[in-house]
CSV table of C-alpha atoms and ligand atoms in Angstrom, one decimal:
chain,number,residue,atom,x,y,z
A,1,UNK,CA,0.8,-44.4,-18.7
A,2,UNK,CA,-1.6,-44.1,-15.8
A,3,UNK,CA,-3.7,-47.0,-16.7
A,4,UNK,CA,-0.7,-49.2,-17.0
A,5,UNK,CA,0.5,-48.2,-13.5
A,6,UNK,CA,-2.8,-49.3,-12.0
A,7,UNK,CA,-2.7,-52.5,-14.1
A,8,UNK,CA,0.9,-53.1,-12.9
A,9,UNK,CA,-0.2,-52.5,-9.3
A,10,UNK,CA,-3.0,-55.0,-9.6
A,11,UNK,CA,-0.7,-57.6,-11.2
A,12,UNK,CA,1.9,-57.2,-8.4
A,13,UNK,CA,-0.8,-57.5,-5.7
A,14,UNK,CA,-2.3,-60.6,-7.4
A,15,UNK,CA,1.2,-62.2,-7.6
A,16,UNK,CA,1.8,-61.5,-3.9
A,17,UNK,CA,-1.4,-63.2,-3.0
A,18,UNK,CA,-0.7,-66.1,-5.4
A,19,UNK,CA,2.8,-66.6,-3.9
A,20,UNK,CA,1.5,-66.4,-0.3
A,21,UNK,CA,-0.7,-69.3,-1.2
A,22,UNK,CA,1.9,-71.2,-3.2
A,23,UNK,CA,4.5,-71.0,-0.5
A,24,UNK,CA,2.2,-71.8,2.5
A,25,UNK,CA,2.3,-68.2,3.8
A,26,UNK,CA,-0.7,-66.8,5.6
A,27,UNK,CA,-2.9,-64.5,3.5
A,28,UNK,CA,-1.9,-61.0,4.2
A,29,UNK,CA,1.5,-62.0,5.6
A,30,UNK,CA,3.4,-60.0,3.0
A,31,UNK,CA,3.0,-56.3,2.9
A,32,UNK,CA,3.7,-54.2,-0.2
A,33,UNK,CA,5.9,-51.1,0.0
A,34,UNK,CA,6.1,-49.0,-3.1
A,35,UNK,CA,9.6,-47.8,-3.8
A,36,UNK,CA,8.8,-44.3,-5.1
A,37,UNK,CA,12.3,-42.8,-5.6
A,38,UNK,CA,12.6,-40.8,-8.8
A,39,UNK,CA,8.9,-41.2,-9.4
A,40,UNK,CA,6.6,-38.2,-10.1
A,41,UNK,CA,3.9,-36.9,-7.8
A,42,UNK,CA,1.4,-37.8,-10.5
A,43,UNK,CA,2.4,-41.4,-10.6
A,44,UNK,CA,2.4,-41.7,-6.8
A,45,UNK,CA,-1.0,-40.1,-6.6
A,46,UNK,CA,-2.4,-42.8,-8.9
A,47,UNK,CA,-1.5,-45.6,-6.5
A,48,UNK,CA,-2.3,-43.5,-3.4
A,49,UNK,CA,-5.8,-43.0,-4.7
A,50,UNK,CA,-6.1,-46.8,-5.2
A,51,UNK,CA,-5.4,-47.2,-1.5
A,52,UNK,CA,-1.7,-47.8,-1.4
A,53,UNK,CA,-0.3,-46.2,1.7
A,54,UNK,CA,3.2,-47.6,2.2
A,55,UNK,CA,6.0,-45.8,0.4
A,56,UNK,CA,9.8,-46.1,0.5
A,57,UNK,CA,12.2,-43.2,-0.3
A,58,UNK,CA,16.0,-43.2,-0.7
A,59,UNK,CA,16.8,-39.5,-0.7
A,60,UNK,CA,15.8,-37.1,2.0
A,61,UNK,CA,15.5,-34.0,-0.2
A,62,UNK,CA,13.3,-35.8,-2.7
A,63,UNK,CA,11.2,-37.4,0.0
A,64,UNK,CA,10.3,-34.3,2.1
A,65,UNK,CA,7.8,-32.7,-0.4
A,66,UNK,CA,6.2,-36.1,-1.0
A,67,UNK,CA,5.7,-36.7,2.8
A,68,UNK,CA,4.2,-33.2,3.0
A,69,UNK,CA,1.8,-34.0,0.1
A,70,UNK,CA,0.7,-37.3,1.6
A,71,UNK,CA,1.1,-37.1,5.3
A,72,UNK,CA,-1.3,-40.0,6.0
A,73,UNK,CA,0.9,-42.5,4.1
A,74,UNK,CA,3.5,-44.6,6.0
A,75,UNK,CA,6.9,-43.3,4.8
A,76,UNK,CA,9.9,-45.6,5.1
A,77,UNK,CA,13.5,-44.4,4.6
A,78,UNK,CA,15.2,-47.1,2.6
A,79,UNK,CA,18.3,-45.2,1.3
A,80,UNK,CA,21.8,-45.2,2.7
A,81,UNK,CA,21.8,-43.4,6.0
A,82,UNK,CA,24.3,-40.6,6.7
A,83,UNK,CA,24.7,-39.3,10.2
A,84,UNK,CA,24.3,-35.6,9.1
A,85,UNK,CA,20.8,-36.4,7.8
A,86,UNK,CA,19.4,-38.4,10.8
A,87,UNK,CA,17.6,-35.5,12.4
A,88,UNK,CA,15.2,-34.6,9.6
A,89,UNK,CA,14.8,-38.4,8.9
A,90,UNK,CA,13.8,-39.0,12.6
A,91,UNK,CA,11.4,-36.1,12.3
A,92,UNK,CA,9.6,-37.0,9.1
A,93,UNK,CA,9.6,-40.7,8.5
A,94,UNK,CA,7.8,-43.4,10.5
A,95,UNK,CA,10.2,-46.1,9.5
A,96,UNK,CA,14.0,-46.3,8.8
A,97,UNK,CA,15.0,-49.6,7.3
A,98,UNK,CA,18.7,-48.8,6.8
A,99,UNK,CA,20.1,-48.6,10.3
A,100,UNK,CA,23.5,-50.3,10.4
A,101,UNK,CA,25.3,-49.0,13.4
A,102,UNK,CA,24.8,-48.3,17.1
A,103,UNK,CA,25.8,-44.7,16.5
A,104,UNK,CA,23.1,-44.2,13.9
A,105,UNK,CA,20.5,-45.9,16.1
A,106,UNK,CA,21.5,-43.6,19.0
A,107,UNK,CA,21.2,-40.4,16.9
A,108,UNK,CA,17.8,-41.4,15.5
A,109,UNK,CA,16.7,-42.2,19.1
A,110,UNK,CA,17.9,-38.9,20.5
A,111,UNK,CA,16.5,-36.9,17.5
A,112,UNK,CA,13.1,-38.5,17.4
A,113,UNK,CA,10.7,-35.9,18.7
A,114,UNK,CA,9.5,-37.1,22.1
A,115,UNK,CA,5.8,-36.6,21.5
A,116,UNK,CA,5.9,-38.9,18.4
A,117,UNK,CA,5.4,-42.6,18.3
A,118,UNK,CA,8.7,-44.5,18.5
A,119,UNK,CA,10.5,-44.6,15.1
A,120,UNK,CA,10.2,-48.1,13.6
A,121,UNK,CA,13.6,-49.4,12.5
A,122,UNK,CA,15.0,-52.3,10.7
A,123,UNK,CA,18.7,-53.3,10.7
A,124,UNK,CA,20.1,-53.4,7.3
A,125,UNK,CA,22.3,-56.5,6.8
A,126,UNK,CA,25.1,-56.7,4.3
A,127,UNK,CA,24.1,-60.2,3.6
A,128,UNK,CA,26.7,-61.0,0.9
A,129,UNK,CA,29.4,-59.3,2.9
A,130,UNK,CA,30.2,-57.0,0.0
A,131,UNK,CA,32.9,-54.3,0.3
A,132,UNK,CA,31.7,-50.7,0.4
A,133,UNK,CA,28.1,-51.7,0.9
A,134,UNK,CA,25.8,-50.4,3.6
A,135,UNK,CA,24.7,-52.9,6.3
A,136,UNK,CA,26.1,-54.8,9.1
A,137,UNK,CA,27.7,-58.2,8.7
A,138,UNK,CA,25.4,-61.1,9.6
A,139,UNK,CA,27.5,-62.2,12.6
A,140,UNK,CA,27.1,-58.7,14.2
A,141,UNK,CA,23.3,-58.5,13.9
A,142,UNK,CA,22.3,-60.1,17.1
A,143,UNK,CA,24.5,-57.9,19.2
A,144,UNK,CA,23.3,-54.7,17.6
A,145,UNK,CA,19.7,-55.8,17.8
A,146,UNK,CA,20.0,-56.4,21.5
A,147,UNK,CA,21.7,-53.0,22.0
A,148,UNK,CA,18.8,-51.3,20.1
A,149,UNK,CA,16.3,-52.4,22.7
A,150,UNK,CA,17.4,-49.8,25.2
A,151,UNK,CA,16.3,-46.9,22.9
A,152,UNK,CA,12.9,-45.9,24.1
A,153,UNK,CA,12.2,-43.7,21.0
A,154,UNK,CA,13.0,-46.6,18.6
A,155,UNK,CA,10.9,-49.7,17.9
A,156,UNK,CA,13.1,-52.5,16.4
A,157,UNK,CA,10.8,-54.2,13.9
A,158,UNK,CA,13.1,-56.4,11.9
A,159,UNK,CA,15.8,-56.8,9.3
A,160,UNK,CA,16.3,-55.6,5.7
A,161,UNK,CA,18.6,-56.6,3.0
A,162,UNK,CA,19.5,-55.8,-0.6
A,163,UNK,CA,21.3,-58.9,-1.9
A,164,UNK,CA,23.9,-58.7,-4.6
A,165,UNK,CA,22.1,-59.3,-7.9
A,166,UNK,CA,22.9,-62.6,-9.6
A,167,UNK,CA,22.6,-63.1,-13.3
A,168,UNK,CA,19.3,-64.7,-14.3
A,169,UNK,CA,18.5,-66.2,-10.9
A,170,UNK,CA,17.2,-64.9,-7.6
A,171,UNK,CA,19.6,-64.5,-4.7
A,172,UNK,CA,18.1,-67.5,-2.9
A,173,UNK,CA,21.0,-68.2,-0.5
A,174,UNK,CA,21.1,-64.6,0.6
A,175,UNK,CA,17.3,-64.7,1.3
A,176,UNK,CA,17.9,-68.0,3.2
A,177,UNK,CA,20.6,-66.4,5.4
A,178,UNK,CA,18.3,-63.5,6.1
A,179,UNK,CA,15.4,-65.8,7.1
A,180,UNK,CA,17.7,-67.9,9.4
A,181,UNK,CA,19.0,-64.8,11.0
A,182,UNK,CA,15.6,-63.4,11.5
A,183,UNK,CA,14.4,-66.7,13.1
A,184,UNK,CA,17.5,-66.7,15.3
A,185,UNK,CA,16.8,-63.2,16.6
A,186,UNK,CA,13.2,-64.2,17.3
A,187,UNK,CA,14.3,-67.3,19.2
A,188,UNK,CA,16.5,-65.0,21.3
A,189,UNK,CA,13.4,-63.2,22.3
A,190,UNK,CA,13.6,-60.1,20.1
A,191,UNK,CA,10.0,-59.1,19.1
A,192,UNK,CA,10.6,-58.8,15.4
A,193,UNK,CA,7.7,-58.9,12.9
A,194,UNK,CA,9.4,-57.6,9.7
A,195,UNK,CA,11.7,-59.2,7.2
A,196,UNK,CA,12.1,-56.7,4.4
A,197,UNK,CA,13.4,-58.3,1.3
A,198,UNK,CA,12.4,-58.8,-2.3
A,199,UNK,CA,12.2,-56.2,-5.2
A,200,UNK,CA,10.7,-56.2,-8.6
A,201,UNK,CA,12.8,-58.9,-10.1
A,202,UNK,CA,13.0,-61.3,-7.2
A,203,UNK,CA,10.0,-60.9,-4.9
A,204,UNK,CA,8.7,-64.4,-5.7
A,205,UNK,CA,11.8,-66.0,-4.2
A,206,UNK,CA,11.8,-63.6,-1.3
A,207,UNK,CA,8.2,-64.5,-0.4
A,208,UNK,CA,9.1,-68.2,-0.7
A,209,UNK,CA,11.9,-67.5,1.8
A,210,UNK,CA,9.9,-65.7,4.4
A,211,UNK,CA,9.8,-62.1,3.4
A,212,UNK,CA,7.0,-60.1,5.2
A,213,UNK,CA,7.6,-56.8,3.3
A,214,UNK,CA,8.5,-56.5,-0.4
A,215,UNK,CA,9.8,-53.2,-1.8
A,216,UNK,CA,8.6,-52.8,-5.4
A,217,UNK,CA,9.5,-49.9,-7.7
A,218,UNK,CA,9.9,-50.4,-11.4
A,219,UNK,CA,7.5,-53.3,-11.8
A,220,UNK,CA,4.7,-50.9,-10.8
A,221,UNK,CA,5.9,-47.4,-11.8
A,222,UNK,CA,8.0,-48.4,-14.8
A,223,UNK,CA,11.6,-47.3,-15.3
A,224,UNK,CA,12.8,-44.5,-13.0
A,225,UNK,CA,13.1,-41.0,-14.5
B,301,PLP,C1,14.9,-48.8,-5.6
B,301,PLP,C2,14.8,-49.7,-4.5
B,301,PLP,C3,13.9,-50.8,-4.5
B,301,PLP,C4,13.0,-51.1,-5.7
B,301,PLP,O1,13.7,-51.6,-6.7
B,301,PLP,P1,12.9,-52.2,-8.1
B,301,PLP,O2,13.9,-53.1,-8.6
B,301,PLP,O3,12.6,-51.0,-8.9
B,301,PLP,O4,11.7,-52.8,-7.6
B,301,PLP,C5,13.8,-51.6,-3.4
B,301,PLP,N1,14.6,-51.4,-2.3
B,301,PLP,C6,15.5,-50.4,-2.3
B,301,PLP,C7,16.3,-50.2,-1.0
B,301,PLP,C8,15.7,-49.6,-3.3
B,301,PLP,O5,16.6,-48.6,-3.3
């Protein structure tokens, strides 16, 4: 079990480097976040000891003991964000990738302890405009991004999306929309450096389309418990 996790990790990292080269990305352009939801401490420790330091968690209660165990890691909240959970999230994570309203951004800003570094945030985009899905619609992203600049305890870093899965092919057009949106915001002067897209089954296509941060779970840890 443990040897296969390390082997999987090496394979994923080799693939990321290979795709960077293949798709004319700069070496090191694409960072790896390990999506560790529902994964045991034992499994997380294996990759941590190999030097992996960026983790994403979806559920606050599950995340807190993990953050306490590995406080030096960079913890990203990637789950759906409820307003009654923003305070502990603002206090324990260094990134929140699932901000999708001005109200949530304001709560995170107000609840971020003032002595901490600003909280890094990404705006989550509902790129396929699905009903009942977290994220803002693509046409509202620029406005919200500009509004977020006034928050001194937040550092707007980029955009995140979880495209609707397609059968047997990567969600290329969703990735393309995200990349265009991200470029547009940068052209408007927003200092973004993060485009968070790509998971176990589609990170090649995401890297081809400009992702700077892939979020990988099952391809490394195996199926979730
Ligand atoms: C679970 C999860 C991932 C990782 O998914 P895999 O398919 O296991 O790689 C990535 N991003 C988010 C937001 C997730 O919830």
